[in-house]
Amino acid sequence: MSRILLVEDDARIVGFIKRGLQAEGYVVDLAGNGEDALAMVRETPYSLIILDRVLPGIDGLEVCRALQRERHENLVLMLTAKDSLQDKIEGLKGGADDYLTKPFAFDELIARMEALLRRGPGAAAVPELRVGDLVLDPLSKKVWRGGREIGLTAKEFRLP
């Protein structure tokens, strides 16, 4: 399972994208501003970040730059209403791996995500580990037994 961070402040868009991604089998975490997004990336490994450019506080472009400065290898798909050629160039030069403008087709979002994930740093990520009915997902740090999630703290998950 790929874990996605959706950074968007419009509740309607958040609901639409989150439902769609979950239906596609993705684990989705949400951040409504740049500060929360950076804090979450520092704590959790994400396969991909879907990032709005216009956010309260730190904007999406500054989030990309901060990720680069901190040497995070997260894939970033910028999803924004800023649609001028200059905006796209700034976004891509600022650290986004792809740039999709609103309004958008959900199928195109999925296709772009899949393309990024195929060639990104997480492409060779450790797959889920399975032993009988026990499933461990090292990326999302979740464990299931018999199809039911077992709640573990981060410390419990790290124990050898």
XYZ file of N, CA and C in Angstrom:
480
model
N 0.835 -1.183 0.000
C 0.000 0.000 0.000
C 0.875 1.239 0.000
N 0.516 2.180 -0.817
C 1.233 3.445 -0.837
C 0.535 4.424 0.091
N 1.336 5.148 0.837
C 0.803 6.161 1.755
C 0.963 7.518 1.092
N -0.145 8.247 1.003
C -0.190 9.535 0.323
C -0.480 10.624 1.344
N 0.220 11.744 1.233
C -0.109 12.930 2.028
C -0.803 13.909 1.100
N -2.042 14.249 1.417
C -2.818 15.220 0.653
C -2.789 16.538 1.414
N -2.190 17.556 0.787
C -2.066 18.870 1.417
C -2.965 19.830 0.649
N -4.113 20.119 1.232
C -5.149 20.910 0.561
C -6.010 21.557 1.631
N -6.407 22.814 1.413
C -7.222 23.505 2.411
C -8.693 23.621 2.028
N -9.084 23.169 0.854
C -10.480 23.220 0.424
C -11.156 21.894 0.787
N -12.089 21.948 1.738
C -12.720 20.732 2.262
C -13.421 19.913 1.182
N -14.022 20.568 0.188
C -14.712 19.824 -0.875
C -13.715 19.012 -1.689
N -12.608 19.627 -2.034
C -11.582 18.929 -2.823
C -10.964 17.807 -1.999
N -10.703 18.077 -0.723
C -10.141 17.056 0.167
C -11.040 15.825 0.195
N -12.334 16.027 0.407
C -13.260 14.898 0.475
C -13.295 14.099 -0.809
N -13.352 14.793 -1.940
C -13.398 14.147 -3.251
C -12.142 13.308 -3.496
N -10.977 13.910 -3.276
C -9.722 13.200 -3.547
C -9.522 12.059 -2.556
N -9.762 12.319 -1.284
C -9.548 11.277 -0.274
C -10.412 10.049 -0.558
N -11.694 10.251 -0.818
C -12.580 9.109 -1.115
C -12.087 8.338 -2.339
N -11.707 9.070 -3.374
C -11.237 8.420 -4.593
C -9.957 7.635 -4.388
N -9.009 8.221 -3.665
C -7.738 7.531 -3.420
C -7.935 6.301 -2.544
N -8.777 6.416 -1.538
C -9.041 5.256 -0.686
C -9.719 4.144 -1.480
N -10.600 4.507 -2.392
C -11.247 3.506 -3.245
C -10.232 2.806 -4.145
N -9.138 3.506 -4.466
C -8.067 2.923 -5.285
C -7.078 2.119 -4.439
N -7.263 2.102 -3.118
C -6.407 1.309 -2.244
C -5.281 2.067 -1.572
N -5.260 3.374 -1.682
C -4.208 4.168 -1.047
C -4.565 4.498 0.398
N -3.548 4.616 1.231
C -3.695 5.139 2.586
C -3.482 6.642 2.464
N -4.406 7.454 2.982
C -4.358 8.905 2.782
C -4.320 9.623 4.124
N -3.303 10.472 4.303
C -3.231 11.383 5.441
C -3.499 12.785 4.924
N -4.010 13.649 5.794
C -4.413 14.993 5.379
C -3.675 16.070 6.159
N -3.328 17.144 5.449
C -2.796 18.355 6.074
C -3.483 19.532 5.400
N -3.905 20.505 6.185
C -4.616 21.658 5.642
C -3.760 22.880 5.435
N -2.466 22.782 5.796
C -1.557 23.917 5.598
C -0.125 23.412 5.478
N 0.762 24.304 5.058
C 2.148 23.925 4.821
C 2.904 23.521 6.069
N 2.647 24.207 7.181
C 3.344 23.886 8.429
C 3.030 22.461 8.879
N 1.744 22.098 8.857
C 1.362 20.736 9.245
C 1.952 19.709 8.287
N 1.974 20.030 7.004
C 2.528 19.106 6.011
C 3.996 18.814 6.304
N 4.780 19.854 6.559
C 6.206 19.648 6.840
C 6.398 18.818 8.103
N 5.617 19.090 9.134
C 5.726 18.315 10.373
C 5.399 16.844 10.118
N 4.386 16.584 9.313
C 3.989 15.201 9.036
C 5.045 14.472 8.216
N 5.643 15.153 7.246
C 6.676 14.530 6.412
C 7.903 14.187 7.248
N 8.192 14.989 8.245
C 9.346 14.718 9.113
C 9.120 13.488 9.997
N 7.860 13.127 10.219
C 7.520 12.016 11.105
C 7.137 10.728 10.381
N 6.655 10.842 9.153
C 6.071 9.692 8.457
C 6.616 9.603 7.037
N 7.021 8.416 6.600
C 7.448 8.269 5.204
C 6.231 8.193 4.276
N 6.223 9.033 3.264
C 5.131 9.045 2.287
C 5.657 8.634 0.921
N 4.861 7.870 0.198
C 5.209 7.508 -1.170
C 5.073 8.707 -2.087
N 4.084 9.561 -1.801
C 3.777 10.693 -2.673
C 3.058 11.764 -1.867
N 3.342 13.012 -2.209
C 2.643 14.145 -1.608
C 1.877 14.851 -2.719
N 0.567 14.995 -2.525
C -0.254 15.807 -3.428
C -0.384 17.152 -2.741
N 0.114 18.195 -3.388
C 0.323 19.476 -2.718
C -0.329 20.625 -3.470
N -1.236 21.317 -2.798
C -1.805 22.545 -3.359
C -0.742 23.632 -3.246
N -0.728 24.527 -4.205
C 0.267 25.602 -4.162
C -0.187 26.742 -3.261
N -1.476 27.028 -3.256
C -2.005 28.135 -2.459
C -2.543 27.562 -1.151
N -1.811 27.808 -0.066
C -2.162 27.286 1.247
C -2.062 28.397 2.284
N -2.773 28.268 3.392
C -2.577 29.234 4.470
C -1.180 29.069 5.070
N -0.574 30.164 5.467
C 0.771 30.095 6.048
C 1.798 29.846 4.962
N 2.573 28.808 5.133
C 3.598 28.447 4.152
C 2.907 27.895 2.908
N 3.200 28.465 1.737
C 2.549 27.981 0.514
C 3.231 26.718 -0.009
N 2.600 26.090 -0.990
C 3.095 24.832 -1.521
C 4.482 24.914 -2.127
N 4.789 26.027 -2.760
C 6.113 26.193 -3.348
C 7.183 26.202 -2.258
N 6.910 26.887 -1.155
C 7.870 26.919 -0.047
C 7.975 25.550 0.626
N 6.883 24.800 0.671
C 6.938 23.433 1.202
C 7.890 22.597 0.347
N 7.773 22.701 -0.974
C 8.681 21.970 -1.880
C 10.133 22.347 -1.621
N 10.382 23.628 -1.508
C 11.758 24.094 -1.274
C 12.293 23.592 0.064
N 11.446 23.603 1.086
C 11.867 23.101 2.400
C 12.188 21.607 2.327
N 11.378 20.852 1.605
C 11.642 19.419 1.449
C 12.985 19.187 0.769
N 13.293 20.004 -0.237
C 14.584 19.878 -0.920
C 15.730 20.231 0.022
N 15.583 21.330 0.763
C 16.642 21.745 1.699
C 16.913 20.658 2.731
N 15.852 19.999 3.172
C 15.987 18.955 4.190
C 16.312 17.591 3.581
N 16.466 17.566 2.267
C 16.861 16.360 1.529
C 15.862 15.200 1.656
N 14.587 15.531 1.729
C 13.556 14.491 1.687
C 13.437 14.021 0.241
N 13.206 12.735 0.057
C 13.101 12.178 -1.288
C 11.658 11.926 -1.689
N 10.730 12.645 -1.077
C 9.322 12.449 -1.396
C 9.012 12.905 -2.808
N 8.158 12.145 -3.473
C 7.619 12.578 -4.754
C 6.534 13.606 -4.477
N 6.507 14.675 -5.267
C 5.517 15.736 -5.067
C 4.764 15.974 -6.366
N 3.437 15.855 -6.282
C 2.565 16.207 -7.393
C 1.817 17.466 -6.957
N 2.133 18.579 -7.596
C 1.465 19.827 -7.251
C 0.125 19.873 -7.973
N -0.939 20.075 -7.216
C -2.304 20.126 -7.742
C -2.880 21.476 -7.345
N -3.053 22.364 -8.328
C -3.359 23.748 -7.996
C -4.163 24.445 -9.079
N -4.814 25.522 -8.700
C -5.549 26.353 -9.658
C -4.621 27.321 -10.386
N -3.401 27.467 -9.914
C -2.449 28.380 -10.565
C -1.984 27.721 -11.862
N -2.504 28.241 -12.991
C -2.341 27.517 -14.250
C -1.538 28.233 -15.328
N -0.874 29.325 -14.995
C -0.076 29.993 -16.025
C 1.204 29.194 -16.279
N 1.793 29.411 -17.427
C 3.051 28.743 -17.756
C 4.112 29.069 -16.715
N 4.184 30.327 -16.300
C 5.169 30.739 -15.294
C 4.941 30.002 -13.970
N 3.674 29.839 -13.569
C 3.362 29.102 -12.339
C 3.854 27.660 -12.435
N 3.616 27.033 -13.577
C 4.032 25.642 -13.766
C 5.551 25.518 -13.710
N 6.237 26.437 -14.377
C 7.704 26.410 -14.372
C 8.233 26.598 -12.957
N 7.681 27.572 -12.228
C 8.112 27.806 -10.843
C 7.875 26.569 -9.981
N 6.730 25.933 -10.150
C 6.425 24.744 -9.364
C 7.389 23.602 -9.636
N 7.661 23.352 -10.909
C 8.569 22.264 -11.268
C 10.004 22.582 -10.871
N 10.434 23.803 -11.089
C 11.791 24.189 -10.675
C 11.911 24.265 -9.157
N 10.785 24.507 -8.485
C 10.782 24.592 -7.027
C 10.792 23.247 -6.327
N 10.677 22.161 -7.083
C 10.786 20.843 -6.471
C 9.657 19.878 -6.761
N 8.592 20.326 -7.406
C 7.501 19.403 -7.737
C 7.956 18.451 -8.842
N 7.542 17.200 -8.741
C 7.870 16.209 -9.767
C 6.862 16.221 -10.904
N 5.681 16.739 -10.636
C 4.642 16.882 -11.653
C 3.737 18.022 -11.219
N 2.956 18.548 -12.168
C 2.122 19.727 -11.911
C 0.814 19.533 -12.652
N -0.280 19.479 -11.922
C -1.605 19.281 -12.502
C -2.490 20.432 -12.051
N -3.213 21.026 -13.000
C -4.035 22.185 -12.656
C -5.494 21.799 -12.434
N -6.138 22.581 -11.571
C -7.571 22.448 -11.302
C -8.312 23.321 -12.299
N -9.470 22.902 -12.753
C -10.118 21.619 -12.480
C -9.365 20.480 -13.163
N -9.529 19.281 -12.654
C -8.798 18.129 -13.173
C -9.729 16.927 -13.231
N -9.346 15.954 -14.040
C -10.069 14.679 -14.099
C -9.401 13.730 -13.110
N -10.189 13.081 -12.274
C -9.623 12.187 -11.267
C -8.787 11.089 -11.913
N -9.231 10.566 -13.053
C -8.470 9.522 -13.746
C -7.086 10.017 -14.146
N -6.979 11.284 -14.530
C -5.666 11.833 -14.871
C -4.794 11.939 -13.621
N -5.370 12.344 -12.504
C -4.613 12.402 -11.250
C -4.045 11.028 -10.920
N -4.878 9.997 -11.008
C -4.421 8.631 -10.713
C -3.323 8.208 -11.684
N -3.493 8.487 -12.968
C -2.488 8.104 -13.968
C -1.153 8.789 -13.683
N -1.190 10.060 -13.337
C 0.051 10.784 -13.029
C 0.698 10.244 -11.749
N -0.115 9.944 -10.754
C 0.414 9.363 -9.517
C 1.097 8.027 -9.799
N 0.420 7.178 -10.555
C 0.985 5.862 -10.865
C 2.297 5.990 -11.627
N 2.363 6.944 -12.564
C 3.601 7.153 -13.322
C 4.733 7.587 -12.390
N 4.447 8.505 -11.489
C 5.470 8.954 -10.542
C 5.908 7.817 -9.630
N 4.952 7.071 -9.116
C 5.274 5.989 -8.188
C 6.068 4.872 -8.854
N 5.855 4.661 -10.152
C 6.613 3.624 -10.877
C 8.088 3.957 -10.947
N 8.414 5.223 -11.053
C 9.826 5.572 -11.258
C 10.442 6.325 -10.089
N 9.690 6.531 -9.019
C 10.168 7.310 -7.886
C 11.005 6.509 -6.920
N 11.505 7.185 -5.869
C 12.361 6.521 -4.889
C 11.665 5.393 -4.147
N 10.354 5.427 -4.058
C 9.616 4.368 -3.378
C 9.332 3.174 -4.268
N 9.761 3.234 -5.530
C 9.450 2.157 -6.472
C 10.022 0.823 -6.013
N 11.155 0.875 -5.344
C 11.775 -0.352 -4.859
C 11.540 -0.526 -3.362
N 10.503 0.095 -2.849
C 10.223 0.037 -1.417
C 9.922 -1.390 -0.984
N 10.101 -1.625 0.300
C 9.835 -2.931 0.874
C 8.341 -3.228 0.755
N 7.992 -4.374 0.190
C 6.571 -4.712 0.063
C 5.990 -5.125 1.416
N 4.695 -5.316 1.423
C 4.050 -5.828 2.631
C 4.656 -7.178 2.982
N 4.775 -7.432 4.264
C 5.268 -8.719 4.740
C 4.062 -9.533 5.188
N 3.993 -10.783 4.737
C 2.845 -11.633 5.060
C 3.324 -12.964 5.630
N 2.708 -13.348 6.745
C 2.917 -14.661 7.337
C 1.537 -15.145 7.757
N 1.014 -16.118 7.029
C -0.340 -16.581 7.307
C -1.331 -15.440 7.141
N -2.133 -15.190 8.188
C -3.112 -14.102 8.112
C -2.588 -12.798 8.719
N -1.292 -12.750 9.017
C -0.661 -11.550 9.571
C -0.030 -10.750 8.435
N -0.367 -9.464 8.337
C 0.161 -8.591 7.288
C 0.773 -7.368 7.952
N 2.024 -7.053 7.586
C 2.723 -5.886 8.105
C 3.090 -4.989 6.933
N 2.670 -3.740 6.993
C 2.995 -2.763 5.950
C 4.020 -1.791 6.518
N 5.311 -1.939 6.131
C 6.346 -1.077 6.696
C 6.203 0.391 6.301
N 5.566 0.676 5.181
C 5.411 2.066 4.763
C 4.370 2.790 5.608
N 3.219 2.187 5.786
C 2.167 2.847 6.574
C 2.304 2.555 8.064
N 3.214 1.637 8.401
C 3.430 1.232 9.792
C 2.144 0.698 10.419
N 1.465 -0.151 9.657
C 0.230 -0.762 10.143
C 0.347 -2.278 10.058
N -0.408 -2.939 10.946
C -0.402 -4.396 11.016
C -1.851 -4.877 11.033
N -2.112 -5.952 10.303
C -3.437 -6.560 10.270
C -3.312 -8.046 10.567
N -4.281 -8.594 11.256
C -4.363 -10.042 11.460
C -5.794 -10.449 11.150
N -5.941 -11.385 10.237
C -7.270 -11.830 9.847
C -8.112 -10.712 9.267
N -7.472 -9.741 8.607
C -8.184 -8.630 7.994
C -8.530 -7.497 8.941
N -8.222 -7.631 10.220
C -8.521 -6.578 11.200
C -7.233 -5.877 11.598
N -7.278 -4.553 11.589
C -6.087 -3.781 11.933
C -5.783 -3.904 13.422
N -4.497 -4.074 13.714
C -4.013 -4.105 15.094
C -3.367 -2.748 15.350
N -3.885 -2.005 16.286
C -3.347 -0.674 16.574
C -2.031 -0.764 17.326
N -0.971 -0.246 16.726
C 0.339 -0.214 17.370
C 0.826 1.224 17.455
N 1.521 1.537 18.530
C 2.180 2.839 18.607
C 3.428 2.778 17.735
N 4.003 3.936 17.440
C 5.230 3.969 16.632
C 6.337 3.168 17.315
N 6.434 3.270 18.634
C 7.468 2.538 19.371
C 7.236 1.032 19.275
N 5.990 0.596 19.437
C 5.687 -0.827 19.321
C 6.027 -1.343 17.926
N 5.757 -0.547 16.911
C 6.044 -0.969 15.543
C 7.545 -1.150 15.330
N 8.367 -0.296 15.959
C 9.825 -0.344 15.773
C 10.502 -1.458 16.555
N 9.825 -2.040 17.547
C 10.463 -3.065 18.369
C 10.916 -4.234 17.505
N 12.127 -4.755 17.794
C 12.641 -5.879 16.994
C 11.879 -7.159 17.234
